[in-house]
PDB file of C-alpha atoms and ligand atoms in Angstrom:
ATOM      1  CA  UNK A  22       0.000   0.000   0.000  1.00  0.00           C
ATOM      2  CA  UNK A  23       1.651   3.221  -1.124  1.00  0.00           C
ATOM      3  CA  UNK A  24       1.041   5.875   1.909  1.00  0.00           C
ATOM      4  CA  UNK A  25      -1.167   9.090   0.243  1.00  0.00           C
ATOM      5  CA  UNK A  26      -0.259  12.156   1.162  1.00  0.00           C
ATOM      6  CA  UNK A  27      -1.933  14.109   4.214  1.00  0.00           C
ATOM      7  CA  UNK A  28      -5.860  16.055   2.667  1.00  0.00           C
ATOM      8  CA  UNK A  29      -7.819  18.273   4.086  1.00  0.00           C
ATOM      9  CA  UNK A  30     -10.601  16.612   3.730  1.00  0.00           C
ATOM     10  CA  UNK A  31     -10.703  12.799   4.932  1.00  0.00           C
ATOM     11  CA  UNK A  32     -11.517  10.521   1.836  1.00  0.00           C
ATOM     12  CA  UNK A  33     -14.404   8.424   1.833  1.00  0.00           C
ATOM     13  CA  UNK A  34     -14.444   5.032  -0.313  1.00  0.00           C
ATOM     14  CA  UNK A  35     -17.856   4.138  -0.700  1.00  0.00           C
ATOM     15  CA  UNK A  36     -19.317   0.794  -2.927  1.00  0.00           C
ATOM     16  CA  UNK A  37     -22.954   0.486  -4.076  1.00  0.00           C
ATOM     17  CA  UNK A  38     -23.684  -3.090  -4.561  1.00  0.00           C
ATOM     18  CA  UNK A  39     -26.482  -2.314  -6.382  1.00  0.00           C
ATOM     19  CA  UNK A  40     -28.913  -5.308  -6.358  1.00  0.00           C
ATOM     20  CA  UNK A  41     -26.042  -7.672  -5.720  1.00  0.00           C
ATOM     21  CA  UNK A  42     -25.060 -10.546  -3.440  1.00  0.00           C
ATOM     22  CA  UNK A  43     -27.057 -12.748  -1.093  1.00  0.00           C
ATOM     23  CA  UNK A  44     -26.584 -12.529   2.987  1.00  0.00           C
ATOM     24  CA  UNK A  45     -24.247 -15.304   2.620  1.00  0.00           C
ATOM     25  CA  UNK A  46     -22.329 -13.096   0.004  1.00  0.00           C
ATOM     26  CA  UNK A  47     -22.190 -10.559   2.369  1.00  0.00           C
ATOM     27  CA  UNK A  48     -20.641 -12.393   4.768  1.00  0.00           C
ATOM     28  CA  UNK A  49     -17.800 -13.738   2.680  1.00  0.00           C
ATOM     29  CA  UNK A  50     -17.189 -10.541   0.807  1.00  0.00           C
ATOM     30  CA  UNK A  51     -16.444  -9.264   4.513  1.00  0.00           C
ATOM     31  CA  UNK A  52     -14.530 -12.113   5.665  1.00  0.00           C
ATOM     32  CA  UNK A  53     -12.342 -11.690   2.325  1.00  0.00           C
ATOM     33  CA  UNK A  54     -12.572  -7.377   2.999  1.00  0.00           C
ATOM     34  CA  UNK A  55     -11.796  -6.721   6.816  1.00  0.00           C
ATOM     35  CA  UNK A  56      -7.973  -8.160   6.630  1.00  0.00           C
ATOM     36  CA  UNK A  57      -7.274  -5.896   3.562  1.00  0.00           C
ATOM     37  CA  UNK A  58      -8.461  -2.916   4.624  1.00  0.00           C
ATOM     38  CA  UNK A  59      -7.230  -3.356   8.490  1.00  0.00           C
ATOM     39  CA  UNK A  60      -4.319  -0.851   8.224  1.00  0.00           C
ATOM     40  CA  UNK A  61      -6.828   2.002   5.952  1.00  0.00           C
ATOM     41  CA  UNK A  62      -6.905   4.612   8.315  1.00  0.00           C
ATOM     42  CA  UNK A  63      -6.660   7.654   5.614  1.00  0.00           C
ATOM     43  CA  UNK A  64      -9.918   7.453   4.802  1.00  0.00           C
ATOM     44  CA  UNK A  65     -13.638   6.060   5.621  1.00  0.00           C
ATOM     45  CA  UNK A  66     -14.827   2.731   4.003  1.00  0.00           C
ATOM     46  CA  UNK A  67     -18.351   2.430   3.689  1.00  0.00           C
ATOM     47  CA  UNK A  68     -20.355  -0.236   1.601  1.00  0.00           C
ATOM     48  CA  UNK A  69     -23.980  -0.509   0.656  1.00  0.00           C
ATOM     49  CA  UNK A  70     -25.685  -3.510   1.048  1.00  0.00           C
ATOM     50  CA  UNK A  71     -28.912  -4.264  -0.535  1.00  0.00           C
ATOM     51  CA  UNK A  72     -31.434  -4.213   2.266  1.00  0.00           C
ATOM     52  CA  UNK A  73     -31.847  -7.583   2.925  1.00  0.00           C
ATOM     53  CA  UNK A  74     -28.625  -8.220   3.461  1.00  0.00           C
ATOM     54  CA  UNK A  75     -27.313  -4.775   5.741  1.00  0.00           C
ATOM     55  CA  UNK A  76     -28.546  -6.825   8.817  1.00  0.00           C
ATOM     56  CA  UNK A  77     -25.596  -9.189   8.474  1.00  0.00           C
ATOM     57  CA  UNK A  78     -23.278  -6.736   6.849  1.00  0.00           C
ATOM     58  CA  UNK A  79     -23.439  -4.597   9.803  1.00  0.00           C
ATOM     59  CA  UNK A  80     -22.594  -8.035  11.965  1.00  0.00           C
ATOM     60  CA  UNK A  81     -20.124  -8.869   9.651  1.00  0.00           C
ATOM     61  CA  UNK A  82     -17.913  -4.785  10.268  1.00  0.00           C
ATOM     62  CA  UNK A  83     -18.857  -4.411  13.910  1.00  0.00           C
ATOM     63  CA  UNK A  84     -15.767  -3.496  15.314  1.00  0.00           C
ATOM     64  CA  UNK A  85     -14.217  -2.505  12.493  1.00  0.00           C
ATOM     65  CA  UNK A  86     -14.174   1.058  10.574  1.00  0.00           C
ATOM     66  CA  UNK A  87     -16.367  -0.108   7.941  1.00  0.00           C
ATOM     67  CA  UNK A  88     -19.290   1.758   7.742  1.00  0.00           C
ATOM     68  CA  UNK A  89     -22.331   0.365   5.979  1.00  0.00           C
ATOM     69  CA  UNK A  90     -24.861   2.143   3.964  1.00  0.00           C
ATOM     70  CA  UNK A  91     -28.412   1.919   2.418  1.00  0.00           C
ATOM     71  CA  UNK A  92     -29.119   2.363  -1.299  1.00  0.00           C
ATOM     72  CA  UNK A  93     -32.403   4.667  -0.861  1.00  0.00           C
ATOM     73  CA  UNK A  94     -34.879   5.612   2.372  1.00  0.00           C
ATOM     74  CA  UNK A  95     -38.444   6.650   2.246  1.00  0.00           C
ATOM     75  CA  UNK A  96     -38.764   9.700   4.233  1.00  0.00           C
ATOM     76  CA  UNK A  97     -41.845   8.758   6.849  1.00  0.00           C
ATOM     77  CA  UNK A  98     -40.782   7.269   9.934  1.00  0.00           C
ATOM     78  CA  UNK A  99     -43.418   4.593   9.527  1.00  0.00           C
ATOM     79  CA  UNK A 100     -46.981   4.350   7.391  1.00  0.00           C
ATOM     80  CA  UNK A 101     -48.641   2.619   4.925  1.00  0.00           C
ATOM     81  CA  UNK A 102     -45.876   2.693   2.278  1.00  0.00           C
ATOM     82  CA  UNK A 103     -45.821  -0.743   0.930  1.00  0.00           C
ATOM     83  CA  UNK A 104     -41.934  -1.812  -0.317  1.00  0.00           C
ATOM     84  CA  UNK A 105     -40.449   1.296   1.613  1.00  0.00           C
ATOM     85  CA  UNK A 106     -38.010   1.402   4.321  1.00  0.00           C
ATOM     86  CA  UNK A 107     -37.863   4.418   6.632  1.00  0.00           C
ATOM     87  CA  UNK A 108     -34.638   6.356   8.474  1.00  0.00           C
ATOM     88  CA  UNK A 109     -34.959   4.416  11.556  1.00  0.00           C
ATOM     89  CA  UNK A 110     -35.737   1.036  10.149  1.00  0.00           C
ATOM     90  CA  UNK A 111     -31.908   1.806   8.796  1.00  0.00           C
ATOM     91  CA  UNK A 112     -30.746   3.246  11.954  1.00  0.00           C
ATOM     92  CA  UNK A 113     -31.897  -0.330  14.116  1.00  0.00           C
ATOM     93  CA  UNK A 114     -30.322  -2.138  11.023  1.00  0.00           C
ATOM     94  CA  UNK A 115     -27.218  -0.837  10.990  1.00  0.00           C
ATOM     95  CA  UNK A 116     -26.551   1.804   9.120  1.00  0.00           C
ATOM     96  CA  UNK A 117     -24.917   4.876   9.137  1.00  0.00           C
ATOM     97  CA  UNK A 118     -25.445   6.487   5.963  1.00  0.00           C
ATOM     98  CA  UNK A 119     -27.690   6.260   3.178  1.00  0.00           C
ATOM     99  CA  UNK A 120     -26.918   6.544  -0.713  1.00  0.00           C
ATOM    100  CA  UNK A 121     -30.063   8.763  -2.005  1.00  0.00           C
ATOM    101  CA  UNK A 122     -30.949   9.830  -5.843  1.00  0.00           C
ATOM    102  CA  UNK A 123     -28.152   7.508  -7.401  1.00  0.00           C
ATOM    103  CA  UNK A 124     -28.915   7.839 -11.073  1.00  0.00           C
ATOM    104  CA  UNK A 125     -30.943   4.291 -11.566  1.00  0.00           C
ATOM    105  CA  UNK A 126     -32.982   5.945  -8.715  1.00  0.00           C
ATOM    106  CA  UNK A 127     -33.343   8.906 -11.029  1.00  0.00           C
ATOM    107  CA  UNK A 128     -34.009   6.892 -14.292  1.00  0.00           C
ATOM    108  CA  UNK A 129     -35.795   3.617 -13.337  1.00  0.00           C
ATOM    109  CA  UNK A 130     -37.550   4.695 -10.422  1.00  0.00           C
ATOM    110  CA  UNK A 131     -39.031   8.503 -10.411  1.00  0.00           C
ATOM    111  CA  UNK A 132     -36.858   9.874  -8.161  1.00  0.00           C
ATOM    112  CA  UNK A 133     -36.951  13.680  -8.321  1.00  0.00           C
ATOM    113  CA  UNK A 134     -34.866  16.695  -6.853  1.00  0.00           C
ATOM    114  CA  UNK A 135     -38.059  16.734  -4.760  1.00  0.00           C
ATOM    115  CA  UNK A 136     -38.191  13.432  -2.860  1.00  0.00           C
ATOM    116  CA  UNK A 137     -34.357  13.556  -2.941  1.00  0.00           C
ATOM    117  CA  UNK A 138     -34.680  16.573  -0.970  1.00  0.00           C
ATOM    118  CA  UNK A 139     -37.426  14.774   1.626  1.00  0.00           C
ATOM    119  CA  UNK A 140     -34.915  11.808   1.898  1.00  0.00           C
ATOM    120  CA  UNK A 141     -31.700  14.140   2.324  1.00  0.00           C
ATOM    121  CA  UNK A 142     -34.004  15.868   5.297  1.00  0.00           C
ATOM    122  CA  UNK A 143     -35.286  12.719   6.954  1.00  0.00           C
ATOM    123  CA  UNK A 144     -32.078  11.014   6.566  1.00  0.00           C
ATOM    124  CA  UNK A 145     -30.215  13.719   8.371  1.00  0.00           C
ATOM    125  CA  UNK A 146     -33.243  13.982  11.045  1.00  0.00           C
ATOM    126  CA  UNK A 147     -32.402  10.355  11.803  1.00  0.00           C
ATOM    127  CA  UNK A 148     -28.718  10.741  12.290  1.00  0.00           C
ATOM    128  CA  UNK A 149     -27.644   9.185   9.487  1.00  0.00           C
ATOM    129  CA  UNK A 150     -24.696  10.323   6.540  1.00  0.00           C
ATOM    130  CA  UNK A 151     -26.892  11.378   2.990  1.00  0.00           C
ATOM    131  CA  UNK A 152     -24.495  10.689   0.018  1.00  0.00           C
ATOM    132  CA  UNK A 153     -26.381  12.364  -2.207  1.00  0.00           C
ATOM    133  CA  UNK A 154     -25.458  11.543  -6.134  1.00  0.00           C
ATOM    134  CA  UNK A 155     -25.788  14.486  -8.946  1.00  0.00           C
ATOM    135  CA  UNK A 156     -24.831  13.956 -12.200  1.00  0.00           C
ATOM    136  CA  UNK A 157     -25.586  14.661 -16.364  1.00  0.00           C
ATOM    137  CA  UNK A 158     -26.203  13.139 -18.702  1.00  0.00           C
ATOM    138  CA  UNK A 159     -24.186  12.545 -21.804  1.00  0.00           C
ATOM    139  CA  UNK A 160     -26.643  14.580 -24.005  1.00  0.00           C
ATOM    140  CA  UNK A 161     -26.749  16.667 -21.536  1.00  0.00           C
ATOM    141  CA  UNK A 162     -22.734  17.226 -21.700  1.00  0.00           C
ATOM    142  CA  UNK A 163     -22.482  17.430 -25.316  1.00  0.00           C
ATOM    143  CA  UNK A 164     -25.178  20.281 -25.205  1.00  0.00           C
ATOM    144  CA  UNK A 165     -23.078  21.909 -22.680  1.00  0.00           C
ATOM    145  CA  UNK A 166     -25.524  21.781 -19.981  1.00  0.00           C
ATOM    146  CA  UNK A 167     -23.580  19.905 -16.938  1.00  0.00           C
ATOM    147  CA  UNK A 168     -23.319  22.714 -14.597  1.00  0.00           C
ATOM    148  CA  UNK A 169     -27.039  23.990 -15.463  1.00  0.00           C
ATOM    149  CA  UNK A 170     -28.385  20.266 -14.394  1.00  0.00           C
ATOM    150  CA  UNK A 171     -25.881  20.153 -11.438  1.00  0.00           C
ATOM    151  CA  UNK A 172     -27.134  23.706 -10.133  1.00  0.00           C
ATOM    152  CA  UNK A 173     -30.664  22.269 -10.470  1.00  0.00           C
ATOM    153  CA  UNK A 174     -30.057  18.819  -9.037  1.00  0.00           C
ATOM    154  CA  UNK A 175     -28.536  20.594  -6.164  1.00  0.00           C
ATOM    155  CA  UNK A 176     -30.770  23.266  -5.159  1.00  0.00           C
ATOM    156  CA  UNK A 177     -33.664  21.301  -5.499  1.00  0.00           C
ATOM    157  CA  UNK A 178     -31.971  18.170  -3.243  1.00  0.00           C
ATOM    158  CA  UNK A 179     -30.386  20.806  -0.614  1.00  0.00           C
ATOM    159  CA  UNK A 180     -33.441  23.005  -0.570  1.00  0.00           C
ATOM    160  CA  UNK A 181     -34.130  24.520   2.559  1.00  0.00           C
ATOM    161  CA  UNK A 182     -31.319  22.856   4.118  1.00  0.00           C
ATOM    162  CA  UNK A 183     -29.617  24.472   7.200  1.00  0.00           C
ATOM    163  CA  UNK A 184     -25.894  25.375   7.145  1.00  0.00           C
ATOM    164  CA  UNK A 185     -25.507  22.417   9.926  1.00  0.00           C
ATOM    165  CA  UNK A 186     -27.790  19.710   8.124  1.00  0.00           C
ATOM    166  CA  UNK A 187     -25.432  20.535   4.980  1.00  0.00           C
ATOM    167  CA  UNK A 188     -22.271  20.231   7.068  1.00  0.00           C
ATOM    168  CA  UNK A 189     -23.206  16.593   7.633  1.00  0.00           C
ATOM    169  CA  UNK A 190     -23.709  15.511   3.868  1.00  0.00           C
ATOM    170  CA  UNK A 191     -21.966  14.148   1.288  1.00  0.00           C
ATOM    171  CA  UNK A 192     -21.969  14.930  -2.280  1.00  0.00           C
ATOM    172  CA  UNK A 193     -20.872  12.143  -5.163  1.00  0.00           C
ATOM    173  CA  UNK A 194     -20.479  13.379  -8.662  1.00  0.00           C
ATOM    174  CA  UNK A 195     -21.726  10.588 -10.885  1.00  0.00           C
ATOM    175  CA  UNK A 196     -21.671  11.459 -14.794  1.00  0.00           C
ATOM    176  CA  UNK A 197     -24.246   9.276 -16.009  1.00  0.00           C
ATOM    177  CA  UNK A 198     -22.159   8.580 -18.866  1.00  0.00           C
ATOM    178  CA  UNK A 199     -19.494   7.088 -16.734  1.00  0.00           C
ATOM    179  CA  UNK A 200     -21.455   4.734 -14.575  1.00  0.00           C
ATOM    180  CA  UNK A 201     -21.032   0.976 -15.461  1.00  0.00           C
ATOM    181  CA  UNK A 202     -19.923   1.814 -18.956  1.00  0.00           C
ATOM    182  CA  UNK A 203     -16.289   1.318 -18.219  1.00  0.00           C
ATOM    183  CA  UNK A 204     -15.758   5.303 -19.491  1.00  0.00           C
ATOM    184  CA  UNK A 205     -14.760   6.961 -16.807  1.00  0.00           C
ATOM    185  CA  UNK A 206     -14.322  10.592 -16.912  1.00  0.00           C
ATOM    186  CA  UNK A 207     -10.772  11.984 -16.940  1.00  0.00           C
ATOM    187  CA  UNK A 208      -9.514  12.830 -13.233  1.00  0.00           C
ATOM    188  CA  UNK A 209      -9.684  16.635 -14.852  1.00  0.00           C
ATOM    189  CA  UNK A 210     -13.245  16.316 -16.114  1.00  0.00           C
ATOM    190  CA  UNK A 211     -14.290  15.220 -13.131  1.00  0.00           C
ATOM    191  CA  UNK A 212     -12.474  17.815 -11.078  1.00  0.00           C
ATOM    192  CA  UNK A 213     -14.188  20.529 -13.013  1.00  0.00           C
ATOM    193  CA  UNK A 214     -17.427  19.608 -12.023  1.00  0.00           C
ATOM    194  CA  UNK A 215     -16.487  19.334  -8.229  1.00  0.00           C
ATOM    195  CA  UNK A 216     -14.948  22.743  -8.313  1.00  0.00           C
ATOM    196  CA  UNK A 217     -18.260  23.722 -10.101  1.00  0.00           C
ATOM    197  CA  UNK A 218     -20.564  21.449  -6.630  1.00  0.00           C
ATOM    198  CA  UNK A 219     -17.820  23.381  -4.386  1.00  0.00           C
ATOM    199  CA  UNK A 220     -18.226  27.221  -5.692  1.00  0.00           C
ATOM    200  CA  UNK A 221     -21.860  26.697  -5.677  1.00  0.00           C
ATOM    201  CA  UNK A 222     -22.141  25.149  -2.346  1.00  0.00           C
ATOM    202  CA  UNK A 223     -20.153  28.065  -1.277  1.00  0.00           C
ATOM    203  CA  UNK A 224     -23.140  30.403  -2.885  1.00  0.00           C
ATOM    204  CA  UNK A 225     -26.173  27.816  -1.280  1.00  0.00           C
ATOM    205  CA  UNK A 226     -24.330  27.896   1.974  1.00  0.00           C
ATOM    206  CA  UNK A 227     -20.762  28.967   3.397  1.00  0.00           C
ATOM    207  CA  UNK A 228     -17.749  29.336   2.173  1.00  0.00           C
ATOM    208  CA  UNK A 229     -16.383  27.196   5.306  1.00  0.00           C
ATOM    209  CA  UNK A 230     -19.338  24.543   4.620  1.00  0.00           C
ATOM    210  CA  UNK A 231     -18.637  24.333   1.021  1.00  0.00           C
ATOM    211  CA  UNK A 232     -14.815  24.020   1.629  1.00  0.00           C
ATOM    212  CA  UNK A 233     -15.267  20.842   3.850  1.00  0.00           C
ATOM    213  CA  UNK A 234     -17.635  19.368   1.746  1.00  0.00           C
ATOM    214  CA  UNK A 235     -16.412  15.544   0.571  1.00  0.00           C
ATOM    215  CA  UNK A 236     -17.150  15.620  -2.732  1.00  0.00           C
ATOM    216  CA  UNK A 237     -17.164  12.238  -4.030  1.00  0.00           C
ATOM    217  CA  UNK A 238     -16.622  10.748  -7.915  1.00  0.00           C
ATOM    218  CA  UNK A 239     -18.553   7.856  -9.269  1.00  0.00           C
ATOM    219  CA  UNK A 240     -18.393   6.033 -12.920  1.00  0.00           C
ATOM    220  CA  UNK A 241     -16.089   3.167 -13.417  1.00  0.00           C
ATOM    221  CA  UNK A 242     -14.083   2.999 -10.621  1.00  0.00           C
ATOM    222  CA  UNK A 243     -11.535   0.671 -11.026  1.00  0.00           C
ATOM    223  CA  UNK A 244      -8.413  -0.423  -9.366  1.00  0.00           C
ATOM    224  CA  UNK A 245      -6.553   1.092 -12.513  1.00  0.00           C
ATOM    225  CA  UNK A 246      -7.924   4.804 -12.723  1.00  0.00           C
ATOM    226  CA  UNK A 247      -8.215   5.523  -8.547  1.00  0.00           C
ATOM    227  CA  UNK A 248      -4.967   6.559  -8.310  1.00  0.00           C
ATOM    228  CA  UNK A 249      -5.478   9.014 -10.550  1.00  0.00           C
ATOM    229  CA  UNK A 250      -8.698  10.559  -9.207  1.00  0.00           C
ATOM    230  CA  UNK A 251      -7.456  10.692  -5.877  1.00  0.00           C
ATOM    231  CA  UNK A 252      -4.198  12.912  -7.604  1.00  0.00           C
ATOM    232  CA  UNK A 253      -6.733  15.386  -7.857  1.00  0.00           C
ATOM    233  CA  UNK A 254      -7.473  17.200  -5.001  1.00  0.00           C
ATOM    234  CA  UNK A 255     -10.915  18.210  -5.478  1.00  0.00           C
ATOM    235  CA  UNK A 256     -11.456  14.708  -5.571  1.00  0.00           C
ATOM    236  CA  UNK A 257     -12.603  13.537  -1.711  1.00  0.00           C
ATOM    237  CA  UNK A 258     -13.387   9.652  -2.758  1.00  0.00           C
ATOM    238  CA  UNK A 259     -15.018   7.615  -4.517  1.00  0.00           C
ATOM    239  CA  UNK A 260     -18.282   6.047  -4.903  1.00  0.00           C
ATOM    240  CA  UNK A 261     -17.675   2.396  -6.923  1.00  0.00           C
ATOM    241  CA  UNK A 262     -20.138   0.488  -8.401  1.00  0.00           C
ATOM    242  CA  UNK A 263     -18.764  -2.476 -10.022  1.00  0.00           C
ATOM    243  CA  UNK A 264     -15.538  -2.995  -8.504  1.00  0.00           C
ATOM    244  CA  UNK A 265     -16.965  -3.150  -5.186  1.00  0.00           C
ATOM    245  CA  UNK A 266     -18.368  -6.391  -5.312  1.00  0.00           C
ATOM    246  CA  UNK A 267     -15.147  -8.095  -5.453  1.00  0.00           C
ATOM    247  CA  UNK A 268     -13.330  -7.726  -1.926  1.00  0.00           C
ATOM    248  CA  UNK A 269      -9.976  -7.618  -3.621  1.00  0.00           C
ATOM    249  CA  UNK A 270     -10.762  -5.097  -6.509  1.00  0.00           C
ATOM    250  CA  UNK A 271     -12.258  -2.776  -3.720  1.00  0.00           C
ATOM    251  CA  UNK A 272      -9.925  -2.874  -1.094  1.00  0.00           C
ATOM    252  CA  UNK A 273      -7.148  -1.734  -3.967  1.00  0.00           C
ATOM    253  CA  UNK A 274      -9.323   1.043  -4.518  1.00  0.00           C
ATOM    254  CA  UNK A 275      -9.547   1.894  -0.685  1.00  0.00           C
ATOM    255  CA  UNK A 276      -5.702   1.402  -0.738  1.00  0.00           C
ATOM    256  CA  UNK A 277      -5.245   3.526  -3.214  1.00  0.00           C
TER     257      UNK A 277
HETATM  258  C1  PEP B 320     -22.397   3.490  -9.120  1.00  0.00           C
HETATM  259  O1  PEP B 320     -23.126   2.522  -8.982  1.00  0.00           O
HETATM  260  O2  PEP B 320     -22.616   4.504  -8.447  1.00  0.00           O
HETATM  261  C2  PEP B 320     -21.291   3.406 -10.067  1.00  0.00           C
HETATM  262  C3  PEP B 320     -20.520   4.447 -10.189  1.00  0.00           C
HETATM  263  O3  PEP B 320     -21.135   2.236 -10.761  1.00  0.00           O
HETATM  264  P1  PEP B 320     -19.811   1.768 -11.586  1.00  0.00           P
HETATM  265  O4  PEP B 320     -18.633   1.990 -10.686  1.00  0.00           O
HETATM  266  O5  PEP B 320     -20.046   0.326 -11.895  1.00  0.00           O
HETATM  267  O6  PEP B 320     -19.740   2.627 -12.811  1.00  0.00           O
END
């Protein structure tokens, strides 16, 4: 493991399993994790389970500095809301953050800037991490229009958000383009658009907010390209899709 060098801002190296891996997949993919990542201490693992199997995830890290995640939230504490899980479900389960508005959220399931905006509010109400996910598409790029849907996707997510609730979140840039394509953006492209999250968090909020703001990048993640994100330093992490579900392939990436 080469040793980075010291960053303001403590990385965060988060995996969305997506709707991968049984309980008992969970359980080895720890067992095979916790020894390679014993010695991390430069920056926070986290890993999201899907919800059946966060129960014996969060068994599987206790003791550990592995911090385990869920993939969406409803935003009532409890109701008739058939399929949904609420904050404090999560909370009992396990978890300590929550990944909300990831872009299949967006595109397969109707989430909105709106309901991201309940979830980033009830998440944070509940003590839990949001990682909220922003990101264009790739018409969207090629019409020059990133930073107009970033600006939107983040005022409408952040709305009404105090300075304190937005101290607590975290923000992953995730080109749509980029995610499980294998085309990931260039650790400059990406940069860009974080400087772009960070100036306008500094408008939303405060300058001090905006500046300690973990801004994380998502879109084929591999062992081969982290390095070179992580050169950057607007770049606070990353959030990995695909190469998280093999314990060896992620815990390179948290070794960076
Ligand atoms: C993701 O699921 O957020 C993601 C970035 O996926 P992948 O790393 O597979 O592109």
């Amino acid at each position: 493991m080469s040793s980075p060098m010291p960053r303001a801002r403590k990385p965060v190296i988060a995996g969305n399993w997506k709707m991968y891996k049984t309980q008992q997949e969970a359980r080895d993919f720890f067992a095979a994790l916790k020894p390679l990542v014993a010695a991390a201490g430069h920056c926070e693992i986290i890993v999201a389970p899907p919800f059946t199997a966060i129960g014996v995830s969060a068994e599987a890290v206790r003791g550990t500095a592995i911090a385990i995640a869920a993939q969406d939230v409803y935003w009532a504490n409890e109701g008739a809301f058939t399929g949904e899980v609420s904050p404090r479900m999560l909370v009992e389960a396990g978890c300590r953050a929550v990944i909300i508005a990831h872009s299949e959220r967006r595109q397969f399931f109707g989430e909105t800037n709106e309901s991201a905006n309940r979830k980033v509010k009830a998440v944070l109400a509940a003590g839990l991490t949001p990682i909220l996910c922003v990101g264009e598409l790739l018409a969207e790029r090629e019409a020059g229009e990133t930073q107009k849907v970033l600006e939107q996707q983040l005022r409408g997510s952040l709305a009404a958000l105090t300075t304190a609730e937005f101290s607590r979140i975290i923000v992953a840039y995730e080109p749509v383009w980029a995610i499980g394509t294998g085309r990931t953006a260039t650790p400059e492209i990406a940069a860009e658009a974080h400087q772009f999250v960070r100036n306008l968090s500094a408008r939303l909020f405060t300058a001090e907010d905006a500046n300690s703001l973990r801004i994380l990048y998502g879109g084929s993640v591999k062992p081969e390209n982290i390095k070179g994100l992580m050169a950057q330093t607007e770049i606070d992490g990353a959030l990995v899709g695909g190469a998280s579900l093999d314990a060896r392939q992620f815990a390179t990436i948290v070794n960076y």
